[in-house]
Short mmCIF file of N, CA and C and ligand atoms in Angstrom, two decimals:
data_model
loop_
_atom_site.label_atom_id
_atom_site.label_comp_id
_atom_site.label_asym_id
_atom_site.label_seq_id
_atom_site.Cartn_x
_atom_site.Cartn_y
_atom_site.Cartn_z
N MET A 1 58.14 2.00 -4.44
CA MET A 1 56.79 1.77 -4.37
C MET A 1 55.90 2.89 -3.42
N MET A 2 56.54 3.16 -2.41
CA MET A 2 56.27 4.15 -1.33
C MET A 2 55.23 5.40 -2.10
N ARG A 3 55.87 5.95 -3.06
CA ARG A 3 55.50 7.24 -3.62
C ARG A 3 54.27 7.20 -4.44
N PHE A 4 53.76 5.79 -4.89
CA PHE A 4 52.44 5.65 -5.38
C PHE A 4 51.42 5.80 -4.62
N SER A 5 51.67 5.43 -3.11
CA SER A 5 50.49 5.38 -2.37
C SER A 5 49.57 6.67 -2.11
N ILE A 6 50.60 7.92 -2.14
CA ILE A 6 49.95 9.04 -2.13
C ILE A 6 49.07 9.68 -3.25
N GLN A 7 49.11 9.06 -4.29
CA GLN A 7 48.55 9.17 -5.56
C GLN A 7 47.34 8.13 -5.58
N THR A 8 47.22 7.32 -4.73
CA THR A 8 46.06 6.35 -4.68
C THR A 8 45.09 6.77 -3.68
N ILE A 9 45.51 7.75 -2.90
CA ILE A 9 44.38 8.33 -1.98
C ILE A 9 43.14 9.04 -2.60
N PRO A 10 43.54 9.80 -3.49
CA PRO A 10 42.29 10.57 -4.17
C PRO A 10 41.47 9.52 -5.09
N PHE A 11 41.72 8.42 -5.59
CA PHE A 11 41.03 7.55 -6.34
C PHE A 11 40.19 6.90 -5.25
N ALA A 12 40.97 6.36 -4.15
CA ALA A 12 40.13 5.80 -3.06
C ALA A 12 38.94 6.78 -2.55
N LEU A 13 39.25 7.89 -2.40
CA LEU A 13 38.23 8.87 -1.89
C LEU A 13 36.75 8.77 -2.87
N VAL A 14 37.39 8.96 -4.42
CA VAL A 14 36.15 8.95 -5.41
C VAL A 14 35.55 7.93 -5.32
N PHE A 15 36.09 6.65 -5.26
CA PHE A 15 35.49 5.27 -4.95
C PHE A 15 34.76 5.14 -3.95
N LEU A 16 34.90 5.93 -2.93
CA LEU A 16 34.31 5.51 -1.63
C LEU A 16 33.03 6.30 -1.83
N ALA A 17 33.09 7.63 -2.30
CA ALA A 17 31.98 8.41 -2.34
C ALA A 17 31.07 8.00 -3.32
N SER A 18 31.40 7.56 -4.30
CA SER A 18 30.26 6.89 -5.27
C SER A 18 29.76 5.73 -4.82
N GLY A 19 30.29 5.04 -4.01
CA GLY A 19 29.80 3.95 -3.44
C GLY A 19 28.81 4.20 -2.55
N LEU A 20 29.05 5.19 -1.71
CA LEU A 20 28.03 5.90 -0.81
C LEU A 20 26.80 6.29 -1.44
N THR A 21 26.82 7.16 -2.82
CA THR A 21 25.99 7.49 -3.55
C THR A 21 24.94 6.66 -3.82
N SER A 22 25.56 5.46 -4.46
CA SER A 22 24.76 4.34 -4.86
C SER A 22 23.96 3.52 -3.94
N VAL A 23 24.58 3.53 -2.75
CA VAL A 23 23.95 2.96 -1.55
C VAL A 23 22.59 3.85 -1.53
N HIS A 24 22.75 4.87 -1.41
CA HIS A 24 21.71 5.87 -0.81
C HIS A 24 20.82 5.66 -1.83
N ALA A 25 20.92 5.67 -3.31
CA ALA A 25 20.10 5.77 -4.57
C ALA A 25 19.22 4.42 -4.29
N GLY A 26 19.91 3.33 -3.85
CA GLY A 26 19.17 2.23 -3.80
C GLY A 26 18.32 1.72 -2.56
N GLU A 27 18.39 2.79 -1.75
CA GLU A 27 17.70 2.57 -0.45
C GLU A 27 16.18 2.02 -0.34
N HIS A 28 15.44 2.54 -1.57
CA HIS A 28 14.24 2.01 -1.31
C HIS A 28 13.87 1.14 -2.35
N VAL A 29 14.95 0.46 -3.12
CA VAL A 29 14.69 -0.65 -3.96
C VAL A 29 14.97 -1.94 -3.13
N TYR A 30 14.10 -2.83 -2.93
CA TYR A 30 14.15 -4.08 -2.25
C TYR A 30 14.21 -5.05 -3.07
N SER A 31 15.55 -5.58 -3.17
CA SER A 31 15.91 -6.85 -4.11
C SER A 31 15.50 -8.07 -3.88
N ALA A 32 15.20 -8.52 -2.24
CA ALA A 32 15.25 -9.88 -1.77
C ALA A 32 14.07 -10.66 -2.72
N ASN A 33 14.43 -11.93 -3.09
CA ASN A 33 13.60 -12.56 -4.00
C ASN A 33 13.51 -14.12 -3.64
N ASN A 34 12.38 -14.39 -3.68
CA ASN A 34 12.10 -16.20 -3.50
C ASN A 34 10.88 -16.51 -4.17
N ALA A 35 10.85 -17.29 -4.94
CA ALA A 35 10.17 -18.00 -6.02
C ALA A 35 8.55 -18.13 -5.05
N LYS A 36 8.50 -18.60 -4.18
CA LYS A 36 7.47 -19.38 -3.52
C LYS A 36 6.73 -18.23 -3.13
N TRP A 37 7.46 -17.29 -2.19
CA TRP A 37 6.97 -15.90 -1.69
C TRP A 37 6.25 -15.17 -2.78
N LYS A 38 6.96 -15.10 -3.93
CA LYS A 38 6.52 -14.03 -4.96
C LYS A 38 5.23 -14.48 -5.54
N THR A 39 5.10 -16.03 -5.49
CA THR A 39 3.72 -16.61 -6.25
C THR A 39 2.79 -16.33 -5.05
N GLU A 40 3.19 -17.05 -3.72
CA GLU A 40 1.93 -17.20 -2.90
C GLU A 40 1.44 -15.79 -2.30
N CYS A 41 2.63 -15.17 -2.04
CA CYS A 41 2.21 -13.91 -1.35
C CYS A 41 1.97 -12.91 -2.29
N GLY A 42 2.14 -13.10 -3.56
CA GLY A 42 1.44 -12.12 -4.52
C GLY A 42 0.44 -12.53 -5.14
N ALA A 43 -0.35 -13.31 -5.07
CA ALA A 43 -1.59 -13.90 -5.63
C ALA A 43 -2.70 -13.08 -5.47
N CYS A 44 -3.00 -12.41 -4.15
CA CYS A 44 -4.22 -11.43 -3.82
C CYS A 44 -3.92 -9.94 -4.06
N HIS A 45 -2.46 -9.57 -3.65
CA HIS A 45 -2.03 -8.12 -3.69
C HIS A 45 -0.60 -8.60 -3.89
N LEU A 46 0.02 -7.36 -4.27
CA LEU A 46 1.69 -7.81 -4.35
C LEU A 46 2.24 -8.06 -3.52
N ALA A 47 3.44 -8.93 -3.78
CA ALA A 47 4.15 -9.36 -2.55
C ALA A 47 5.04 -8.24 -1.90
N TYR A 48 4.44 -7.94 -0.76
CA TYR A 48 4.97 -6.63 -0.05
C TYR A 48 6.56 -7.19 0.50
N PRO A 49 7.48 -6.09 0.38
CA PRO A 49 8.88 -6.54 0.53
C PRO A 49 9.18 -6.84 2.06
N PRO A 50 9.74 -7.91 2.51
CA PRO A 50 9.98 -8.53 3.82
C PRO A 50 10.58 -7.22 4.64
N GLN A 51 11.27 -6.38 3.81
CA GLN A 51 11.98 -5.43 4.89
C GLN A 51 11.10 -4.24 5.59
N LEU A 52 9.86 -4.41 5.16
CA LEU A 52 8.60 -3.56 5.48
C LEU A 52 8.21 -3.63 6.88
N LEU A 53 8.20 -4.91 7.31
CA LEU A 53 8.04 -5.36 8.87
C LEU A 53 8.95 -5.90 9.62
N PRO A 54 9.03 -6.07 10.61
CA PRO A 54 10.08 -6.69 11.59
C PRO A 54 9.71 -8.13 11.76
N ALA A 55 10.78 -8.91 11.92
CA ALA A 55 10.66 -10.30 11.94
C ALA A 55 9.61 -10.86 12.80
N ALA A 56 9.27 -10.07 13.89
CA ALA A 56 8.16 -10.69 14.87
C ALA A 56 6.82 -10.42 14.12
N SER A 57 6.54 -9.52 13.36
CA SER A 57 5.33 -9.30 12.50
C SER A 57 5.19 -10.39 11.81
N TRP A 58 6.10 -10.88 10.99
CA TRP A 58 6.04 -12.02 9.82
C TRP A 58 5.62 -13.11 10.56
N ARG A 59 6.38 -13.31 11.75
CA ARG A 59 6.24 -14.54 12.55
C ARG A 59 4.71 -14.86 12.99
N VAL A 60 4.50 -13.87 13.48
CA VAL A 60 2.94 -13.81 13.94
C VAL A 60 1.85 -14.15 12.62
N MET A 61 2.15 -13.29 11.75
CA MET A 61 1.47 -13.42 10.40
C MET A 61 1.32 -14.89 9.73
N MET A 62 2.64 -15.56 9.96
CA MET A 62 2.71 -16.49 9.22
C MET A 62 1.87 -18.04 9.99
N THR A 63 1.85 -17.65 11.17
CA THR A 63 0.94 -18.64 12.13
C THR A 63 -0.54 -18.68 11.92
N GLN A 64 -0.75 -17.28 11.35
CA GLN A 64 -2.26 -17.05 11.45
C GLN A 64 -2.83 -16.83 9.93
N LEU A 65 -2.22 -17.67 9.12
CA LEU A 65 -2.61 -17.57 7.56
C LEU A 65 -4.03 -17.75 7.28
N ASP A 66 -4.82 -18.59 8.05
CA ASP A 66 -6.03 -18.95 7.69
C ASP A 66 -7.03 -17.78 8.52
N LYS A 67 -6.37 -16.88 8.92
CA LYS A 67 -7.35 -15.79 9.38
C LYS A 67 -6.38 -14.53 9.07
N HIS A 68 -6.01 -14.20 8.00
CA HIS A 68 -5.27 -13.48 7.25
C HIS A 68 -5.99 -11.96 6.80
N PHE A 69 -6.40 -11.41 7.55
CA PHE A 69 -7.13 -9.91 7.45
C PHE A 69 -8.70 -10.54 6.73
N GLY A 70 -9.19 -11.40 7.07
CA GLY A 70 -10.50 -11.81 6.73
C GLY A 70 -10.42 -12.84 5.48
N ALA A 71 -9.30 -13.07 4.77
CA ALA A 71 -9.09 -14.20 3.98
C ALA A 71 -8.27 -15.29 4.34
N ASP A 72 -8.61 -16.45 3.78
CA ASP A 72 -7.90 -17.49 4.14
C ASP A 72 -6.56 -17.86 3.05
N ALA A 73 -5.49 -17.64 3.54
CA ALA A 73 -4.15 -17.47 2.88
C ALA A 73 -3.42 -18.77 3.19
N SER A 74 -4.14 -19.85 3.78
CA SER A 74 -3.19 -21.11 4.26
C SER A 74 -2.27 -21.68 3.24
N LEU A 75 -1.31 -22.26 3.76
CA LEU A 75 -0.23 -22.69 2.79
C LEU A 75 0.24 -24.24 3.71
N ASP A 76 0.45 -25.07 2.47
CA ASP A 76 0.83 -26.26 3.34
C ASP A 76 2.14 -25.89 4.11
N ALA A 77 2.51 -26.83 4.98
CA ALA A 77 3.51 -26.68 6.01
C ALA A 77 4.88 -26.35 5.31
N LYS A 78 5.46 -27.09 4.32
CA LYS A 78 6.77 -27.02 3.80
C LYS A 78 6.78 -25.52 3.13
N THR A 79 5.81 -25.13 2.45
CA THR A 79 5.64 -23.80 1.52
C THR A 79 5.66 -22.77 2.82
N ALA A 80 5.00 -23.07 3.67
CA ALA A 80 4.93 -21.85 4.92
C ALA A 80 6.27 -21.79 5.56
N ALA A 81 6.89 -22.82 5.52
CA ALA A 81 8.17 -22.70 6.37
C ALA A 81 9.27 -22.16 5.72
N GLU A 82 9.19 -22.20 4.45
CA GLU A 82 10.22 -21.61 3.55
C GLU A 82 10.01 -20.32 3.34
N ILE A 83 8.59 -19.73 3.24
CA ILE A 83 8.39 -18.42 2.99
C ILE A 83 8.70 -17.78 4.62
N SER A 84 8.51 -18.29 5.48
CA SER A 84 9.19 -17.76 6.74
C SER A 84 10.16 -17.52 6.95
N ALA A 85 11.06 -18.36 6.52
CA ALA A 85 12.35 -18.27 6.75
C ALA A 85 12.96 -17.22 6.05
N PHE A 86 12.30 -16.97 4.69
CA PHE A 86 12.81 -15.84 3.65
C PHE A 86 12.37 -14.54 4.51
N LEU A 87 11.12 -14.52 4.81
CA LEU A 87 10.66 -12.99 5.35
C LEU A 87 11.33 -12.75 6.49
N GLU A 88 11.65 -13.62 7.41
CA GLU A 88 12.32 -13.40 8.77
C GLU A 88 13.82 -12.90 8.47
N ALA A 89 14.41 -13.82 7.36
CA ALA A 89 15.99 -13.42 7.03
C ALA A 89 16.07 -12.04 6.29
N ASN A 90 15.19 -11.68 5.97
CA ASN A 90 15.04 -10.19 5.43
C ASN A 90 14.33 -9.15 5.88
N ALA A 91 13.91 -9.47 6.98
CA ALA A 91 13.09 -8.61 7.67
C ALA A 91 13.47 -7.04 8.09
N GLY A 92 12.84 -6.39 8.13
CA GLY A 92 13.18 -4.86 8.75
C GLY A 92 13.93 -4.99 9.95
N ARG A 93 15.20 -4.33 10.10
CA ARG A 93 15.75 -4.12 11.40
C ARG A 93 16.06 -2.78 11.74
N ASN A 94 15.56 -1.94 10.82
CA ASN A 94 15.45 -0.66 11.35
C ASN A 94 14.43 -0.09 12.29
N LYS A 95 14.91 0.64 13.26
CA LYS A 95 13.57 0.97 14.30
C LYS A 95 12.39 1.35 13.58
N ARG A 96 12.65 2.25 12.41
CA ARG A 96 11.38 2.96 12.00
C ARG A 96 10.43 1.79 11.20
N GLU A 97 10.69 0.91 10.91
CA GLU A 97 10.10 -0.06 10.56
C GLU A 97 9.36 -1.08 11.77
N ALA A 98 9.63 -0.79 13.04
CA ALA A 98 9.01 -1.60 14.14
C ALA A 98 8.40 -0.49 14.70
N THR A 99 7.25 -1.15 15.58
CA THR A 99 6.42 -0.13 16.01
C THR A 99 6.22 -0.43 17.52
N GLY A 100 6.63 -1.52 18.02
CA GLY A 100 6.40 -1.76 19.51
C GLY A 100 5.82 -3.10 19.48
N LYS A 101 4.48 -3.06 19.31
CA LYS A 101 3.93 -4.50 19.00
C LYS A 101 3.91 -4.77 17.66
N PRO A 102 4.07 -6.14 17.25
CA PRO A 102 4.26 -6.76 16.12
C PRO A 102 2.94 -6.52 15.17
N SER A 103 2.95 -5.46 14.47
CA SER A 103 1.89 -5.09 13.74
C SER A 103 1.84 -5.64 12.42
N GLN A 104 0.89 -6.21 11.92
CA GLN A 104 0.96 -6.99 10.75
C GLN A 104 0.57 -5.94 9.42
N ARG A 105 0.04 -4.98 9.54
CA ARG A 105 -0.33 -3.74 8.66
C ARG A 105 0.96 -2.91 8.43
N ILE A 106 1.46 -2.92 7.26
CA ILE A 106 2.65 -2.00 6.96
C ILE A 106 2.11 -0.55 6.77
N THR A 107 0.87 -0.41 6.42
CA THR A 107 0.41 0.57 6.38
C THR A 107 -0.04 1.20 7.66
N GLY A 108 0.18 0.45 8.86
CA GLY A 108 -0.39 0.97 9.90
C GLY A 108 0.93 1.42 10.63
N THR A 109 1.95 1.25 10.24
CA THR A 109 3.15 1.49 11.25
C THR A 109 3.52 3.03 11.02
N ARG A 110 3.97 3.70 11.98
CA ARG A 110 4.56 4.91 12.28
C ARG A 110 5.31 5.56 10.84
N TRP A 111 6.39 4.94 10.62
CA TRP A 111 6.97 5.21 9.60
C TRP A 111 6.20 5.51 8.19
N PHE A 112 5.34 4.23 8.07
CA PHE A 112 4.59 4.28 6.83
C PHE A 112 3.67 5.76 6.83
N LYS A 113 3.24 6.16 7.94
CA LYS A 113 2.14 7.28 7.90
C LYS A 113 3.09 8.56 7.94
N GLN A 114 4.29 8.58 8.33
CA GLN A 114 5.27 9.79 8.40
C GLN A 114 5.59 9.78 6.89
N GLU A 115 6.03 8.82 6.41
CA GLU A 115 6.60 8.81 4.92
C GLU A 115 5.46 9.23 3.91
N HIS A 116 4.14 8.91 4.33
CA HIS A 116 3.02 9.23 3.39
C HIS A 116 2.32 10.33 3.96
N ASP A 117 2.70 11.29 4.76
CA ASP A 117 1.48 12.17 5.42
C ASP A 117 1.44 13.33 4.18
N GLU A 118 2.30 13.27 3.39
CA GLU A 118 1.83 14.24 2.30
C GLU A 118 0.70 14.23 1.41
N VAL A 119 0.17 12.71 1.46
CA VAL A 119 -0.70 12.08 0.39
C VAL A 119 -1.97 12.59 0.92
N PRO A 120 -2.78 13.57 0.31
CA PRO A 120 -4.15 13.98 0.95
C PRO A 120 -5.02 12.85 1.04
N THR A 121 -6.00 12.73 2.05
CA THR A 121 -7.08 11.58 2.43
C THR A 121 -7.66 11.34 1.27
N ARG A 122 -8.16 12.02 0.21
CA ARG A 122 -9.12 11.83 -0.92
C ARG A 122 -8.61 11.14 -1.59
N ILE A 123 -7.06 11.22 -1.79
CA ILE A 123 -6.42 10.11 -2.71
C ILE A 123 -6.40 8.75 -2.20
N TRP A 124 -6.02 8.42 -0.98
CA TRP A 124 -6.26 6.90 -0.60
C TRP A 124 -7.51 6.19 -0.99
N SER A 125 -8.59 7.11 -1.05
CA SER A 125 -9.95 6.37 -1.10
C SER A 125 -10.55 6.41 -2.46
N SER A 126 -9.67 7.30 -3.49
CA SER A 126 -9.77 7.48 -4.71
C SER A 126 -9.95 6.03 -5.64
N PRO A 127 -10.73 5.95 -6.71
CA PRO A 127 -10.94 4.68 -7.46
C PRO A 127 -9.46 4.23 -7.96
N ALA A 128 -8.67 5.18 -7.96
CA ALA A 128 -7.43 4.78 -8.80
C ALA A 128 -6.34 4.19 -7.72
N VAL A 129 -6.81 4.49 -6.49
CA VAL A 129 -5.94 3.82 -5.36
C VAL A 129 -6.70 2.76 -4.57
N LYS A 130 -8.02 3.19 -4.16
CA LYS A 130 -8.61 2.43 -3.26
C LYS A 130 -8.32 2.10 -1.81
N GLN A 131 -7.15 1.60 -1.75
CA GLN A 131 -6.61 1.33 -0.43
C GLN A 131 -5.30 1.64 -0.34
N PRO A 132 -4.72 2.05 0.94
CA PRO A 132 -3.18 2.31 1.03
C PRO A 132 -2.19 1.30 0.70
N GLY A 133 -2.78 -0.13 0.73
CA GLY A 133 -2.07 -1.44 0.76
C GLY A 133 -1.75 -1.44 -0.75
N ASN A 134 -2.61 -0.76 -1.58
CA ASN A 134 -2.21 -0.82 -3.27
C ASN A 134 -1.22 -0.25 -3.39
N CYS A 135 -0.07 -0.39 -3.08
CA CYS A 135 1.21 0.44 -3.31
C CYS A 135 1.51 0.69 -5.10
N ALA A 136 1.14 -0.12 -5.67
CA ALA A 136 1.56 -0.03 -7.05
C ALA A 136 0.72 1.16 -8.02
N ALA A 137 -0.32 1.36 -7.17
CA ALA A 137 -1.28 2.37 -7.56
C ALA A 137 -0.30 3.83 -7.66
N CYS A 138 0.69 4.10 -7.03
CA CYS A 138 1.63 5.23 -6.98
C CYS A 138 3.17 4.74 -7.04
N HIS A 139 3.48 3.61 -6.62
CA HIS A 139 4.71 3.14 -6.76
C HIS A 139 4.62 2.19 -8.07
N THR A 140 4.81 2.85 -9.34
CA THR A 140 4.88 2.23 -10.55
C THR A 140 5.59 0.72 -10.67
N GLN A 141 6.52 0.97 -9.99
CA GLN A 141 7.86 -0.36 -10.29
C GLN A 141 7.32 -1.17 -8.99
N ALA A 142 6.70 -1.00 -8.01
CA ALA A 142 6.55 -1.88 -6.95
C ALA A 142 6.64 -3.50 -6.83
N GLU A 143 5.92 -3.98 -8.15
CA GLU A 143 6.07 -5.26 -8.68
C GLU A 143 7.55 -5.57 -8.41
N ARG A 144 8.26 -4.86 -8.69
CA ARG A 144 10.11 -5.35 -8.67
C ARG A 144 10.61 -4.94 -7.51
N GLY A 145 9.71 -4.07 -6.78
CA GLY A 145 10.56 -4.13 -5.51
C GLY A 145 11.05 -2.48 -5.28
N ASP A 146 10.62 -1.67 -6.24
CA ASP A 146 11.27 -0.56 -6.50
C ASP A 146 10.27 0.59 -5.79
N TYR A 147 10.57 1.06 -4.81
CA TYR A 147 9.95 2.24 -4.38
C TYR A 147 10.46 3.53 -4.30
N SER A 148 11.35 3.72 -5.27
CA SER A 148 12.49 5.28 -5.19
C SER A 148 11.31 6.18 -5.88
N GLU A 149 11.73 6.97 -5.59
CA GLU A 149 11.03 8.58 -5.89
C GLU A 149 10.87 8.55 -7.45
N ARG A 150 11.90 8.08 -8.13
CA ARG A 150 11.93 8.02 -9.58
C ARG A 150 10.63 7.39 -10.01
N SER A 151 10.28 6.59 -9.54
CA SER A 151 9.20 5.83 -10.24
C SER A 151 7.76 6.02 -9.54
N LEU A 152 7.84 7.07 -8.69
CA LEU A 152 6.47 7.47 -8.03
C LEU A 152 5.67 8.26 -8.96
N ARG A 153 4.39 8.04 -8.91
CA ARG A 153 3.27 8.70 -9.92
C ARG A 153 2.20 8.70 -8.90
N VAL A 154 1.93 9.74 -8.29
CA VAL A 154 0.51 9.53 -7.42
C VAL A 154 -0.47 10.07 -8.27
N PRO A 155 -1.63 9.02 -8.52
CA PRO A 155 -2.81 9.67 -9.37
C PRO A 155 -3.64 10.75 -8.70
N ARG A 156 -3.96 11.89 -9.65
CA ARG A 156 -4.55 13.01 -9.13
C ARG A 156 -6.20 12.65 -9.09
C1 HEC B 1 -6.32 -15.16 -0.35
C2 HEC B 1 -5.72 -13.77 -0.57
C3 HEC B 1 -4.39 -13.74 0.18
C4 HEC B 1 -3.32 -13.95 0.04
C5 HEC B 1 -2.50 -15.64 -0.55
C6 HEC B 1 -2.37 -13.26 0.97
N1 HEC B 1 -2.76 -12.28 1.10
FE1 HEC B 1 -1.95 -10.84 2.34
N2 HEC B 1 -3.70 -9.72 2.27
C7 HEC B 1 -4.95 -10.33 1.90
C8 HEC B 1 -5.75 -9.11 2.41
C9 HEC B 1 -7.44 -9.32 1.87
C10 HEC B 1 -5.26 -8.22 2.96
C11 HEC B 1 -6.12 -6.96 3.41
C12 HEC B 1 -6.36 -5.94 2.48
C13 HEC B 1 -6.67 -4.80 3.02
O1 HEC B 1 -7.64 -4.62 3.79
O2 HEC B 1 -6.08 -3.67 2.93
C14 HEC B 1 -4.13 -8.47 3.25
C15 HEC B 1 -2.91 -7.84 3.79
C16 HEC B 1 -1.61 -8.14 3.69
C17 HEC B 1 -0.60 -7.33 4.46
C18 HEC B 1 -0.95 -5.96 5.18
C19 HEC B 1 -0.84 -4.70 4.18
C20 HEC B 1 -1.24 -3.31 4.64
O3 HEC B 1 -2.40 -2.94 4.36
O4 HEC B 1 -0.44 -2.85 5.38
C21 HEC B 1 0.50 -7.99 4.46
C22 HEC B 1 1.66 -7.55 5.12
C23 HEC B 1 0.15 -9.18 3.84
N3 HEC B 1 -1.07 -9.23 3.51
C24 HEC B 1 1.01 -10.08 3.67
C25 HEC B 1 0.94 -11.34 3.00
C26 HEC B 1 1.92 -12.52 2.92
C27 HEC B 1 3.42 -12.46 3.71
C28 HEC B 1 1.28 -13.58 2.18
C29 HEC B 1 2.05 -14.80 1.95
C30 HEC B 1 2.41 -15.70 3.01
C31 HEC B 1 -0.08 -12.88 1.93
N4 HEC B 1 -0.40 -11.65 2.42
C32 HEC B 1 -1.02 -13.81 1.10
C33 HEC B 1 -5.20 -11.49 1.38
C34 HEC B 1 -4.10 -12.33 0.80
C1 HEC B 2 -1.38 7.16 -3.08
C2 HEC B 2 0.02 6.93 -3.65
C3 HEC B 2 0.86 6.12 -2.64
C4 HEC B 2 0.54 4.58 -2.44
C5 HEC B 2 -0.76 4.07 -2.31
C6 HEC B 2 1.57 4.08 -1.63
N1 HEC B 2 2.52 5.09 -1.66
FE1 HEC B 2 4.45 4.88 -0.76
N2 HEC B 2 4.98 7.09 -0.92
C7 HEC B 2 4.08 7.87 -1.89
C8 HEC B 2 4.51 9.15 -1.57
C9 HEC B 2 4.04 10.46 -2.28
C10 HEC B 2 5.76 9.06 -1.01
C11 HEC B 2 6.82 10.17 -0.83
C12 HEC B 2 7.88 10.05 -1.43
C13 HEC B 2 8.69 11.46 -1.18
O1 HEC B 2 8.68 11.84 0.27
O2 HEC B 2 9.39 12.15 -1.61
C14 HEC B 2 5.89 7.89 -0.54
C15 HEC B 2 7.15 6.94 0.03
C16 HEC B 2 7.26 5.51 0.08
C17 HEC B 2 8.64 5.28 0.45
C18 HEC B 2 9.89 6.12 0.68
C19 HEC B 2 10.38 6.18 -0.55
C20 HEC B 2 11.71 7.48 -0.68
O3 HEC B 2 12.55 7.24 -1.53
O4 HEC B 2 11.92 7.91 0.36
C21 HEC B 2 8.61 3.90 0.59
C22 HEC B 2 9.38 2.79 0.78
C23 HEC B 2 6.81 3.63 0.32
N3 HEC B 2 6.48 4.80 -0.08
C24 HEC B 2 6.38 2.25 0.26
C25 HEC B 2 5.20 2.36 0.16
C26 HEC B 2 4.48 0.78 0.14
C27 HEC B 2 5.28 -0.46 0.77
C28 HEC B 2 3.21 0.83 -0.12
C29 HEC B 2 1.99 0.08 -0.12
C30 HEC B 2 2.04 -0.90 1.37
C31 HEC B 2 3.02 2.28 -0.68
N4 HEC B 2 4.26 3.30 -0.29
C32 HEC B 2 1.75 3.10 -0.93
C33 HEC B 2 2.74 7.70 -2.23
C34 HEC B 2 1.97 6.22 -2.10
#
C-alpha cells in the first residue's frame, strides 16, 4: 500500500491549488442570506452585504433604525433581533473593513475609498449612479451579492 502514497501527492497538490484558486475568485461574492434581511434591508436600497461593515457598526445601526440616515427604518423587536443576529454573525472581520470607530457608511470606510479610487468624481454624481451607495449602478450583480470584477460595468 505504501507505494501508492507517492502517486497521491501530485493529485493532492493539484486539488489544493484549484481549491485556493476558487477561494480567491469567490472573494467578492457575498453569499450569506436571510429572508427578513433581504426584504426589510432591501426595501429602500439594495441589501448591503453584512461582510462590508464590522459587527460594532451593525450593532449601533440596528439600535437607531428610527433615525437611519434621515429615514425611519424601524422594525418590530423580533424582526430587528433576527436581522441583528444575522448581520453580526456575518460581519466583516478583516481590518480593511473596520475603520476604528464604528462607521455606519460602507462608502465612508477607508477600504471602500481605496478600492474605488480609480472611479472619477464626476461618475459618482452622474445621473446613472447618483450616489456611491448605489452599488448596482456599476456592480451589475450586486443584488445577488456578487461584487466581482467579472460583473463590473462602470457607466460612462
Ligand atoms: C425606509 C428606507 C430604508 C430602509 C428600510 C433601510 N434603509 Fe438603509 N439607508 C436608507 C437611506 C435613505 C440611506 C442613505 C442613502 C444615502 O444618503 O446615501 C441608507 C443608507 C444605508 C447604509 C449606508 C450606505 C453607504 O452609503 O455606505 C447602510 C449600511 C444601510 N443603509 C443599511 C441598512 C440596513 C442594515 C437596513 C435594514 C435593517 C436598512 N438599511 C434599511 C434608507 C433605508
Ligand atoms: C461608479 C461605479 C461603482 C459603484 C457605484 C460602486 N462600485 Fe465597487 N467597484 C467599482 C470599481 C471600478 C472597482 C474596482 C475594481 C478593480 O479594482 O478591478 C470596485 C471594486 C469593488 C470591490 C472589490 C472587487 C474586487 O474584485 O476587487 C467591492 C467589494 C466593491 N467594489 C463593493 C462596492 C459596494 C458595496 C458598493 C456600494 C456601497 C460599490 N462597490 C459601489 C465601481 C463601483
